Amino acid sequence: MIAQSFKYESPGTIADAIALLEKYGDEAKILSGGHSLIPMMKLRFASPEYLIDINGIPGLSYIKEENNVVKIGALTREAEIEHSDLLKKYYPIFGDVTKLIADPQVRNMGTIGGNLAHGDAANDHPAVMLALNAKIIATGPNGIKEIPVDEFFFGFYTTALQHGDILTEIQIPIPPGNTGSAYHKLERKVGDYATAGVAVQLTMDASGVCKSVGIGLTNVNPTPLRAARSEQALLGKQVNEESISQAAILASEDCNPSADLRGSVEYKRDMVAVLVKRMIRKAMERVKK
Ligand code: FAD
């Protein structure tokens, strides 16, 4: 189908973009990579009258380290994330997740800001951000807001962004050295959205005790889900087959998947348990390296 006609604006600054969003109200939408928004417009699930293209605003694409935090600009493309040496150094999970997002064409255009702002529980970055305890930075009419990732995803395609807000940056704490992370999703074919996906970041001491852990789940709940009870099953304990199995069982109990073409509720719960076990083990292997 062809999208409904719309007017196109290309502001040169964040302030101009915010002013346009305020001027056009609910009729306006931000355009980043366009790889979620344009398909939705073509299907007529979204029919904004104005597209505010932020690609012409300089300074929104970067990956840098500052004050024990890695900062990623909202317009950073998946392909840049995939090949970033800085991200590889601290978070091997980004190498896992970007390779699983769609195909190189989508990854050349899709942005991390758009992936999060879209608020789709099927997207892969939200679970990773939960595992990494990221902070979302939004710039709006009232200035800059820092939103902890646990307060960002509200409901079906709904986030904490208010009208007029632009997601401008993602901030991720740099973990201590003895940390590993991993992501995997089960997909029906290459490039598909997840049947179920699991992100884990784990910090362990020399005796194998878990000092901190983040576990995020993809596409098995109306919103991206933190597996909080699974995290508690590991925190302060020896990471061994018993605690890993317990974390897997709790995640499969706590998720809330829907039955669809990708599988039944029971199948998806089982896959969550399998992936939680595998991703904890993979994160552990990476701690040892
Ligand atoms: P856009 O499409 O431009 O925007 C998406 C939404 O977010 C819009 O509502 C827009 O207004 C809003 N928005 C965008 N940027 C901002 C901002 N900075 N501040 C506030 N609001 C903003 N994703 C996955 O995670 N996993 C997959 O496996 C996957 N497979 C895909 C397969 C195909 C064939 C396609 C076309 C897409 C796929 N995607 C997948 C989605 C892809 O990653 C998108 O690029 C991403 O979800 C949205 O990023 P974008 O930059 O394209 O955002």
mmCIF file of C-alpha atoms and ligand atoms in Angstrom:
data_model
loop_
_atom_site.group_PDB
_atom_site.id
_atom_site.type_symbol
_atom_site.label_atom_id
_atom_site.label_comp_id
_atom_site.label_asym_id
_atom_site.label_seq_id
_atom_site.Cartn_x
_atom_site.Cartn_y
_atom_site.Cartn_z
ATOM 1 C CA MET A 1 0.000 0.000 0.000
ATOM 2 C CA ILE A 2 1.019 3.618 -0.394
ATOM 3 C CA ALA A 3 1.223 5.857 2.665
ATOM 4 C CA GLN A 4 -1.256 8.692 3.121
ATOM 5 C CA SER A 5 0.222 11.995 1.921
ATOM 6 C CA PHE A 6 2.170 13.991 4.492
ATOM 7 C CA LYS A 7 4.214 17.166 4.791
ATOM 8 C CA TYR A 8 7.943 16.866 5.325
ATOM 9 C CA GLU A 9 10.125 19.051 7.548
ATOM 10 C CA SER A 10 13.896 18.821 7.953
ATOM 11 C CA PRO A 11 14.999 20.977 10.900
ATOM 12 C CA GLY A 12 18.704 21.720 11.401
ATOM 13 C CA THR A 13 18.721 21.852 15.203
ATOM 14 C CA ILE A 14 17.117 20.009 18.092
ATOM 15 C CA ALA A 15 15.443 23.251 19.195
ATOM 16 C CA ASP A 16 13.844 23.669 15.752
ATOM 17 C CA ALA A 17 12.671 20.051 15.764
ATOM 18 C CA ILE A 18 11.065 20.497 19.187
ATOM 19 C CA ALA A 19 9.382 23.713 18.039
ATOM 20 C CA LEU A 20 7.920 21.872 15.026
ATOM 21 C CA LEU A 21 6.695 19.038 17.218
ATOM 22 C CA GLU A 22 4.993 21.543 19.491
ATOM 23 C CA LYS A 23 3.497 23.432 16.540
ATOM 24 C CA TYR A 24 1.999 20.360 14.844
ATOM 25 C CA GLY A 25 1.053 18.464 18.010
ATOM 26 C CA ASP A 26 -0.250 14.910 17.643
ATOM 27 C CA GLU A 27 -0.224 15.182 13.839
ATOM 28 C CA ALA A 28 3.598 15.096 13.743
ATOM 29 C CA LYS A 29 6.046 12.217 14.038
ATOM 30 C CA ILE A 30 9.828 12.129 14.159
ATOM 31 C CA LEU A 31 11.568 10.303 11.320
ATOM 32 C CA SER A 32 14.929 8.652 12.082
ATOM 33 C CA GLY A 33 15.882 5.552 10.060
ATOM 34 C CA GLY A 34 12.266 5.171 8.930
ATOM 35 C CA HIS A 35 12.463 1.374 9.045
ATOM 36 C CA SER A 36 9.615 1.000 11.518
ATOM 37 C CA LEU A 37 7.669 4.185 10.819
ATOM 38 C CA ILE A 38 7.528 4.009 7.008
ATOM 39 C CA PRO A 39 6.299 0.372 6.936
ATOM 40 C CA MET A 40 3.610 1.337 9.470
ATOM 41 C CA MET A 41 2.618 4.309 7.290
ATOM 42 C CA LYS A 42 2.433 2.107 4.205
ATOM 43 C CA LEU A 43 0.165 -0.291 6.082
ATOM 44 C CA ARG A 44 -1.846 2.766 7.262
ATOM 45 C CA PHE A 45 -1.294 1.804 10.906
ATOM 46 C CA ALA A 46 0.197 5.297 11.230
ATOM 47 C CA SER A 47 -0.876 8.321 9.205
ATOM 48 C CA PRO A 48 1.008 11.364 10.505
ATOM 49 C CA GLU A 49 0.339 14.614 8.665
ATOM 50 C CA TYR A 50 3.877 15.846 9.292
ATOM 51 C CA LEU A 51 7.172 14.009 9.335
ATOM 52 C CA ILE A 52 9.939 15.781 11.232
ATOM 53 C CA ASP A 53 13.134 14.292 9.813
ATOM 54 C CA ILE A 54 15.928 14.631 12.380
ATOM 55 C CA ASN A 55 18.652 13.168 10.127
ATOM 56 C CA GLY A 56 19.876 16.654 9.190
ATOM 57 C CA ILE A 57 20.586 17.621 12.808
ATOM 58 C CA PRO A 58 24.341 17.398 13.404
ATOM 59 C CA GLY A 59 25.809 15.797 16.519
ATOM 60 C CA LEU A 60 23.259 13.039 17.141
ATOM 61 C CA SER A 61 25.397 10.137 15.919
ATOM 62 C CA TYR A 62 28.320 9.064 18.130
ATOM 63 C CA ILE A 63 29.608 6.384 20.477
ATOM 64 C CA LYS A 64 31.903 7.747 23.181
ATOM 65 C CA GLU A 65 33.172 7.105 26.691
ATOM 66 C CA GLU A 66 32.789 9.777 29.374
ATOM 67 C CA ASN A 67 32.831 9.622 33.179
ATOM 68 C CA ASN A 68 32.520 5.820 33.410
ATOM 69 C CA VAL A 69 29.562 5.801 31.037
ATOM 70 C CA VAL A 70 29.322 4.952 27.353
ATOM 71 C CA LYS A 71 27.109 7.416 25.492
ATOM 72 C CA ILE A 72 25.400 6.523 22.218
ATOM 73 C CA GLY A 73 23.749 9.245 20.151
ATOM 74 C CA ALA A 74 20.165 8.503 19.145
ATOM 75 C CA LEU A 75 20.885 8.636 15.396
ATOM 76 C CA THR A 76 23.677 6.053 15.584
ATOM 77 C CA ARG A 77 22.919 3.334 13.020
ATOM 78 C CA GLU A 78 22.876 -0.374 13.830
ATOM 79 C CA ALA A 79 25.813 -0.901 11.439
ATOM 80 C CA GLU A 80 27.957 1.553 13.441
ATOM 81 C CA ILE A 81 27.001 -0.180 16.685
ATOM 82 C CA GLU A 82 27.870 -3.559 15.165
ATOM 83 C CA HIS A 83 31.402 -2.417 14.272
ATOM 84 C CA SER A 84 32.218 -0.189 17.260
ATOM 85 C CA ASP A 85 35.461 -1.180 19.004
ATOM 86 C CA LEU A 86 34.415 0.746 22.114
ATOM 87 C CA LEU A 87 31.196 -1.245 22.448
ATOM 88 C CA LYS A 88 33.046 -4.512 21.728
ATOM 89 C CA LYS A 89 35.460 -3.688 24.556
ATOM 90 C CA TYR A 90 32.805 -3.378 27.271
ATOM 91 C CA TYR A 91 29.655 -5.054 25.959
ATOM 92 C CA PRO A 92 30.055 -8.115 23.701
ATOM 93 C CA ILE A 93 26.247 -8.265 23.771
ATOM 94 C CA PHE A 94 26.077 -5.557 21.069
ATOM 95 C CA GLY A 95 27.939 -7.841 18.665
ATOM 96 C CA ASP A 96 25.259 -10.477 19.324
ATOM 97 C CA VAL A 97 22.218 -8.244 19.044
ATOM 98 C CA THR A 98 23.061 -6.157 15.993
ATOM 99 C CA LYS A 99 23.791 -9.227 13.855
ATOM 100 C CA LEU A 100 20.304 -10.506 14.682
ATOM 101 C CA ILE A 101 18.458 -7.336 13.693
ATOM 102 C CA ALA A 102 16.942 -7.727 10.241
ATOM 103 C CA ASP A 103 19.531 -7.561 7.424
ATOM 104 C CA PRO A 104 22.428 -5.247 6.471
ATOM 105 C CA GLN A 105 20.116 -2.890 4.537
ATOM 106 C CA VAL A 106 17.924 -2.288 7.587
ATOM 107 C CA ARG A 107 20.994 -2.027 9.821
ATOM 108 C CA ASN A 108 22.506 0.637 7.573
ATOM 109 C CA MET A 109 19.487 2.879 8.179
ATOM 110 C CA GLY A 110 17.826 1.836 11.466
ATOM 111 C CA THR A 111 18.937 3.835 14.507
ATOM 112 C CA ILE A 112 19.229 2.820 18.134
ATOM 113 C CA GLY A 113 17.085 5.813 19.146
ATOM 114 C CA GLY A 114 14.305 4.785 16.769
ATOM 115 C CA ASN A 115 14.525 1.172 17.883
ATOM 116 C CA LEU A 116 13.881 2.217 21.509
ATOM 117 C CA ALA A 117 11.448 5.095 20.867
ATOM 118 C CA HIS A 118 9.236 2.818 18.776
ATOM 119 C CA GLY A 119 8.330 1.015 22.032
ATOM 120 C CA ASP A 120 7.901 -2.363 20.344
ATOM 121 C CA ALA A 121 8.427 -5.362 22.641
ATOM 122 C CA ALA A 122 9.513 -7.317 19.536
ATOM 123 C CA ASN A 123 12.500 -5.040 18.945
ATOM 124 C CA ASP A 124 15.774 -6.380 20.268
ATOM 125 C CA HIS A 125 17.490 -3.366 21.847
ATOM 126 C CA PRO A 126 14.987 -2.816 24.682
ATOM 127 C CA ALA A 127 15.849 -6.124 26.404
ATOM 128 C CA VAL A 128 19.561 -5.365 25.978
ATOM 129 C CA MET A 129 19.082 -1.937 27.564
ATOM 130 C CA LEU A 130 17.300 -3.583 30.518
ATOM 131 C CA ALA A 131 20.194 -6.028 30.977
ATOM 132 C CA LEU A 132 22.749 -3.187 30.791
ATOM 133 C CA ASN A 133 20.761 -0.862 33.094
ATOM 134 C CA ALA A 134 20.838 1.948 30.556
ATOM 135 C CA LYS A 135 19.484 5.452 30.938
ATOM 136 C CA ILE A 136 17.489 7.134 28.172
ATOM 137 C CA ILE A 137 18.092 10.845 27.618
ATOM 138 C CA ALA A 138 15.250 12.857 26.095
ATOM 139 C CA THR A 139 15.329 16.514 25.091
ATOM 140 C CA GLY A 140 12.007 18.343 25.055
ATOM 141 C CA PRO A 141 10.313 21.707 25.481
ATOM 142 C CA ASN A 142 11.201 21.703 29.188
ATOM 143 C CA GLY A 143 14.834 20.687 28.760
ATOM 144 C CA ILE A 144 16.659 17.404 29.242
ATOM 145 C CA LYS A 145 15.151 14.393 31.011
ATOM 146 C CA GLU A 146 17.039 11.323 32.214
ATOM 147 C CA ILE A 147 14.797 8.278 32.191
ATOM 148 C CA PRO A 148 15.990 4.993 33.759
ATOM 149 C CA VAL A 149 15.255 2.189 31.301
ATOM 150 C CA ASP A 150 12.948 0.511 33.843
ATOM 151 C CA GLU A 151 10.656 3.552 33.605
ATOM 152 C CA PHE A 152 10.818 3.928 29.819
ATOM 153 C CA PHE A 153 8.575 1.202 28.352
ATOM 154 C CA PHE A 154 4.961 1.750 29.353
ATOM 155 C CA GLY A 155 2.756 -0.383 27.141
ATOM 156 C CA PHE A 156 2.069 -1.461 23.588
ATOM 157 C CA TYR A 157 4.118 0.981 21.436
ATOM 158 C CA THR A 158 4.111 3.410 24.353
ATOM 159 C CA THR A 159 7.138 4.888 26.090
ATOM 160 C CA ALA A 160 7.821 7.570 28.682
ATOM 161 C CA LEU A 161 8.525 10.067 25.870
ATOM 162 C CA GLN A 162 5.988 12.911 25.962
ATOM 163 C CA HIS A 163 4.902 14.784 22.874
ATOM 164 C CA GLY A 164 7.667 17.236 21.987
ATOM 165 C CA ASP A 165 10.375 14.962 23.409
ATOM 166 C CA ILE A 166 13.191 13.703 21.230
ATOM 167 C CA LEU A 167 15.244 10.747 22.368
ATOM 168 C CA THR A 168 18.753 12.164 22.019
ATOM 169 C CA GLU A 169 21.132 9.789 23.823
ATOM 170 C CA ILE A 170 21.489 6.440 25.543
ATOM 171 C CA GLN A 171 23.862 6.166 28.503
ATOM 172 C CA ILE A 172 25.216 2.811 29.627
ATOM 173 C CA PRO A 173 27.284 2.338 32.799
ATOM 174 C CA ILE A 174 30.690 0.763 32.161
ATOM 175 C CA PRO A 175 30.727 -2.542 34.037
ATOM 176 C CA PRO A 176 33.643 -3.793 36.138
ATOM 177 C CA GLY A 177 36.234 -6.029 34.416
ATOM 178 C CA ASN A 178 34.840 -9.368 35.537
ATOM 179 C CA THR A 179 31.623 -8.908 33.584
ATOM 180 C CA GLY A 180 30.184 -10.761 30.608
ATOM 181 C CA SER A 181 27.102 -10.233 28.499
ATOM 182 C CA ALA A 182 25.217 -12.089 25.780
ATOM 183 C CA TYR A 183 22.038 -11.930 23.697
ATOM 184 C CA HIS A 184 20.240 -14.428 21.549
ATOM 185 C CA LYS A 185 16.809 -14.715 20.057
ATOM 186 C CA LEU A 186 14.997 -17.621 18.530
ATOM 187 C CA GLU A 187 13.820 -16.592 15.065
ATOM 188 C CA ARG A 188 11.888 -18.539 12.447
ATOM 189 C CA LYS A 189 14.251 -17.416 9.710
ATOM 190 C CA VAL A 190 17.140 -14.978 9.446
ATOM 191 C CA GLY A 191 15.981 -11.396 9.913
ATOM 192 C CA ASP A 192 12.707 -12.269 11.625
ATOM 193 C CA TYR A 193 11.491 -10.693 14.844
ATOM 194 C CA ALA A 194 12.048 -12.812 17.947
ATOM 195 C CA THR A 195 9.888 -15.767 18.890
ATOM 196 C CA ALA A 196 11.638 -15.144 22.207
ATOM 197 C CA GLY A 197 14.858 -13.321 23.048
ATOM 198 C CA VAL A 198 17.032 -13.065 26.162
ATOM 199 C CA ALA A 199 19.713 -10.527 27.123
ATOM 200 C CA VAL A 200 22.019 -11.112 30.100
ATOM 201 C CA GLN A 201 24.794 -9.099 31.713
ATOM 202 C CA LEU A 202 26.548 -10.758 34.638
ATOM 203 C CA THR A 203 29.338 -9.667 36.998
ATOM 204 C CA MET A 204 31.015 -12.365 39.118
ATOM 205 C CA ASP A 205 33.742 -12.381 41.741
ATOM 206 C CA ALA A 206 36.724 -14.753 41.664
ATOM 207 C CA SER A 207 34.830 -17.414 43.634
ATOM 208 C CA GLY A 208 31.936 -17.496 41.125
ATOM 209 C CA VAL A 209 29.471 -15.451 43.171
ATOM 210 C CA CYS A 210 27.182 -13.158 41.196
ATOM 211 C CA LYS A 211 27.835 -9.523 42.162
ATOM 212 C CA SER A 212 25.335 -7.968 39.757
ATOM 213 C CA VAL A 213 23.072 -9.184 36.989
ATOM 214 C CA GLY A 214 20.599 -7.822 34.449
ATOM 215 C CA ILE A 215 18.231 -10.024 32.433
ATOM 216 C CA GLY A 216 15.890 -8.619 29.758
ATOM 217 C CA LEU A 217 13.351 -10.524 27.656
ATOM 218 C CA THR A 218 12.211 -9.778 24.069
ATOM 219 C CA ASN A 219 8.715 -10.334 22.628
ATOM 220 C CA VAL A 220 7.285 -12.461 25.426
ATOM 221 C CA ASN A 221 5.314 -9.730 27.194
ATOM 222 C CA PRO A 222 3.307 -6.676 26.063
ATOM 223 C CA THR A 223 6.371 -4.589 27.002
ATOM 224 C CA PRO A 224 10.076 -5.451 27.103
ATOM 225 C CA LEU A 225 10.424 -7.313 30.394
ATOM 226 C CA ARG A 226 13.046 -7.371 33.137
ATOM 227 C CA ALA A 227 13.218 -10.898 34.580
ATOM 228 C CA ALA A 228 13.478 -9.506 38.114
ATOM 229 C CA ARG A 229 12.935 -12.750 40.041
ATOM 230 C CA SER A 230 15.520 -14.510 37.863
ATOM 231 C CA GLU A 231 18.019 -11.780 38.695
ATOM 232 C CA GLN A 232 17.287 -12.278 42.411
ATOM 233 C CA ALA A 233 17.837 -16.042 42.027
ATOM 234 C CA LEU A 234 21.432 -15.300 40.974
ATOM 235 C CA LEU A 235 22.394 -12.179 42.899
ATOM 236 C CA GLY A 236 24.787 -12.902 45.784
ATOM 237 C CA LYS A 237 24.780 -16.640 44.977
ATOM 238 C CA GLN A 238 27.141 -19.079 43.302
ATOM 239 C CA VAL A 239 26.343 -19.150 39.604
ATOM 240 C CA ASN A 240 26.006 -22.897 39.079
ATOM 241 C CA GLU A 241 23.593 -25.282 37.387
ATOM 242 C CA GLU A 242 21.157 -25.047 40.300
ATOM 243 C CA SER A 243 20.900 -21.244 40.391
ATOM 244 C CA ILE A 244 20.900 -21.040 36.575
ATOM 245 C CA SER A 245 18.008 -23.537 36.370
ATOM 246 C CA GLN A 246 16.100 -21.611 39.008
ATOM 247 C CA ALA A 247 16.590 -18.328 37.098
ATOM 248 C CA ALA A 248 15.350 -20.023 33.907
ATOM 249 C CA ILE A 249 12.215 -21.409 35.565
ATOM 250 C CA LEU A 250 11.348 -18.033 37.101
ATOM 251 C CA ALA A 251 11.745 -16.196 33.773
ATOM 252 C CA SER A 252 9.471 -18.663 32.007
ATOM 253 C CA GLU A 253 6.877 -18.214 34.775
ATOM 254 C CA ASP A 254 7.084 -14.411 34.796
ATOM 255 C CA CYS A 255 6.860 -13.724 31.076
ATOM 256 C CA ASN A 256 3.477 -13.260 29.454
ATOM 257 C CA PRO A 257 3.709 -14.239 25.776
ATOM 258 C CA SER A 258 0.847 -14.361 23.288
ATOM 259 C CA ALA A 259 0.164 -17.303 21.023
ATOM 260 C CA ASP A 260 0.714 -16.380 17.359
ATOM 261 C CA LEU A 261 2.291 -17.647 14.157
ATOM 262 C CA ARG A 262 5.622 -17.911 15.983
ATOM 263 C CA GLY A 263 4.321 -20.401 18.537
ATOM 264 C CA SER A 264 2.064 -21.236 21.458
ATOM 265 C CA VAL A 265 2.325 -19.656 24.901
ATOM 266 C CA GLU A 266 3.797 -22.889 26.327
ATOM 267 C CA TYR A 267 6.406 -23.128 23.561
ATOM 268 C CA LYS A 268 7.506 -19.532 24.079
ATOM 269 C CA ARG A 269 7.773 -20.020 27.854
ATOM 270 C CA ASP A 270 9.930 -23.092 27.248
ATOM 271 C CA MET A 271 12.128 -21.154 24.834
ATOM 272 C CA VAL A 272 12.590 -18.389 27.408
ATOM 273 C CA ALA A 273 13.834 -20.984 29.916
ATOM 274 C CA VAL A 274 16.230 -22.499 27.363
ATOM 275 C CA LEU A 275 17.592 -19.108 26.295
ATOM 276 C CA VAL A 276 17.992 -17.809 29.865
ATOM 277 C CA LYS A 277 20.173 -20.824 30.673
ATOM 278 C CA ARG A 278 22.208 -20.453 27.495
ATOM 279 C CA MET A 279 22.735 -16.719 27.814
ATOM 280 C CA ILE A 280 23.803 -16.947 31.471
ATOM 281 C CA ARG A 281 26.352 -19.619 30.512
ATOM 282 C CA LYS A 282 27.567 -17.582 27.543
ATOM 283 C CA ALA A 283 27.887 -14.435 29.675
ATOM 284 C CA MET A 284 29.881 -16.513 32.219
ATOM 285 C CA GLU A 285 32.254 -17.746 29.515
ATOM 286 C CA ARG A 286 32.866 -14.147 28.541
ATOM 287 C CA VAL A 287 33.597 -13.187 32.175
ATOM 288 C CA LYS A 288 36.441 -15.693 32.206
ATOM 289 C CA LYS A 289 38.096 -14.250 29.076
HETATM 290 P P1 FAD B 1 11.890 5.177 12.687
HETATM 291 O O1 FAD B 1 11.226 4.123 11.872
HETATM 292 O O2 FAD B 1 12.317 6.403 11.995
HETATM 293 O O3 FAD B 1 10.952 5.581 13.919
HETATM 294 C C1 FAD B 1 10.282 4.606 14.707
HETATM 295 C C2 FAD B 1 9.382 5.327 15.726
HETATM 296 O O4 FAD B 1 10.157 5.975 16.722
HETATM 297 C C3 FAD B 1 8.500 6.417 15.124
HETATM 298 O O5 FAD B 1 7.295 6.472 15.850
HETATM 299 C C4 FAD B 1 9.297 7.684 15.339
HETATM 300 O O6 FAD B 1 8.491 8.845 15.374
HETATM 301 C C5 FAD B 1 9.961 7.390 16.677
HETATM 302 N N1 FAD B 1 11.307 7.967 16.801
HETATM 303 C C6 FAD B 1 12.379 7.682 16.015
HETATM 304 N N2 FAD B 1 13.468 8.305 16.463
HETATM 305 C C7 FAD B 1 13.091 9.015 17.549
HETATM 306 C C8 FAD B 1 13.785 9.857 18.468
HETATM 307 N N3 FAD B 1 15.109 10.081 18.354
HETATM 308 N N4 FAD B 1 13.088 10.436 19.468
HETATM 309 C C9 FAD B 1 11.757 10.205 19.607
HETATM 310 N N5 FAD B 1 11.045 9.399 18.778
HETATM 311 C C10 FAD B 1 11.704 8.809 17.767
HETATM 312 N N6 FAD B 1 14.173 -4.347 14.765
HETATM 313 C C11 FAD B 1 14.639 -5.200 15.700
HETATM 314 O O7 FAD B 1 14.919 -4.779 16.825
HETATM 315 N N7 FAD B 1 14.811 -6.515 15.421
HETATM 316 C C12 FAD B 1 14.541 -7.043 14.195
HETATM 317 O O8 FAD B 1 14.744 -8.221 13.972
HETATM 318 C C13 FAD B 1 14.054 -6.177 13.189
HETATM 319 N N8 FAD B 1 13.742 -6.627 11.964
HETATM 320 C C14 FAD B 1 13.305 -5.757 11.000
HETATM 321 C C15 FAD B 1 13.041 -6.235 9.716
HETATM 322 C C16 FAD B 1 12.619 -5.362 8.730
HETATM 323 C C17 FAD B 1 12.375 -5.896 7.351
HETATM 324 C C18 FAD B 1 12.461 -3.977 9.015
HETATM 325 C C19 FAD B 1 12.007 -3.025 7.959
HETATM 326 C C20 FAD B 1 12.700 -3.506 10.293
HETATM 327 C C21 FAD B 1 13.131 -4.383 11.300
HETATM 328 N N9 FAD B 1 13.403 -3.945 12.587
HETATM 329 C C22 FAD B 1 13.878 -4.804 13.535
HETATM 330 C C23 FAD B 1 13.136 -2.557 12.971
HETATM 331 C C24 FAD B 1 14.363 -1.706 12.724
HETATM 332 O O9 FAD B 1 15.375 -2.042 13.642
HETATM 333 C C25 FAD B 1 13.979 -0.220 12.857
HETATM 334 O O10 FAD B 1 14.940 0.497 12.185
HETATM 335 C C26 FAD B 1 13.839 0.320 14.259
HETATM 336 O O11 FAD B 1 12.867 -0.356 14.978
HETATM 337 C C27 FAD B 1 13.383 1.784 14.252
HETATM 338 O O12 FAD B 1 14.470 2.608 14.064
HETATM 339 P P2 FAD B 1 14.395 3.742 13.004
HETATM 340 O O13 FAD B 1 15.591 4.566 13.193
HETATM 341 O O14 FAD B 1 14.191 3.120 11.673
HETATM 342 O O15 FAD B 1 13.101 4.548 13.497
#
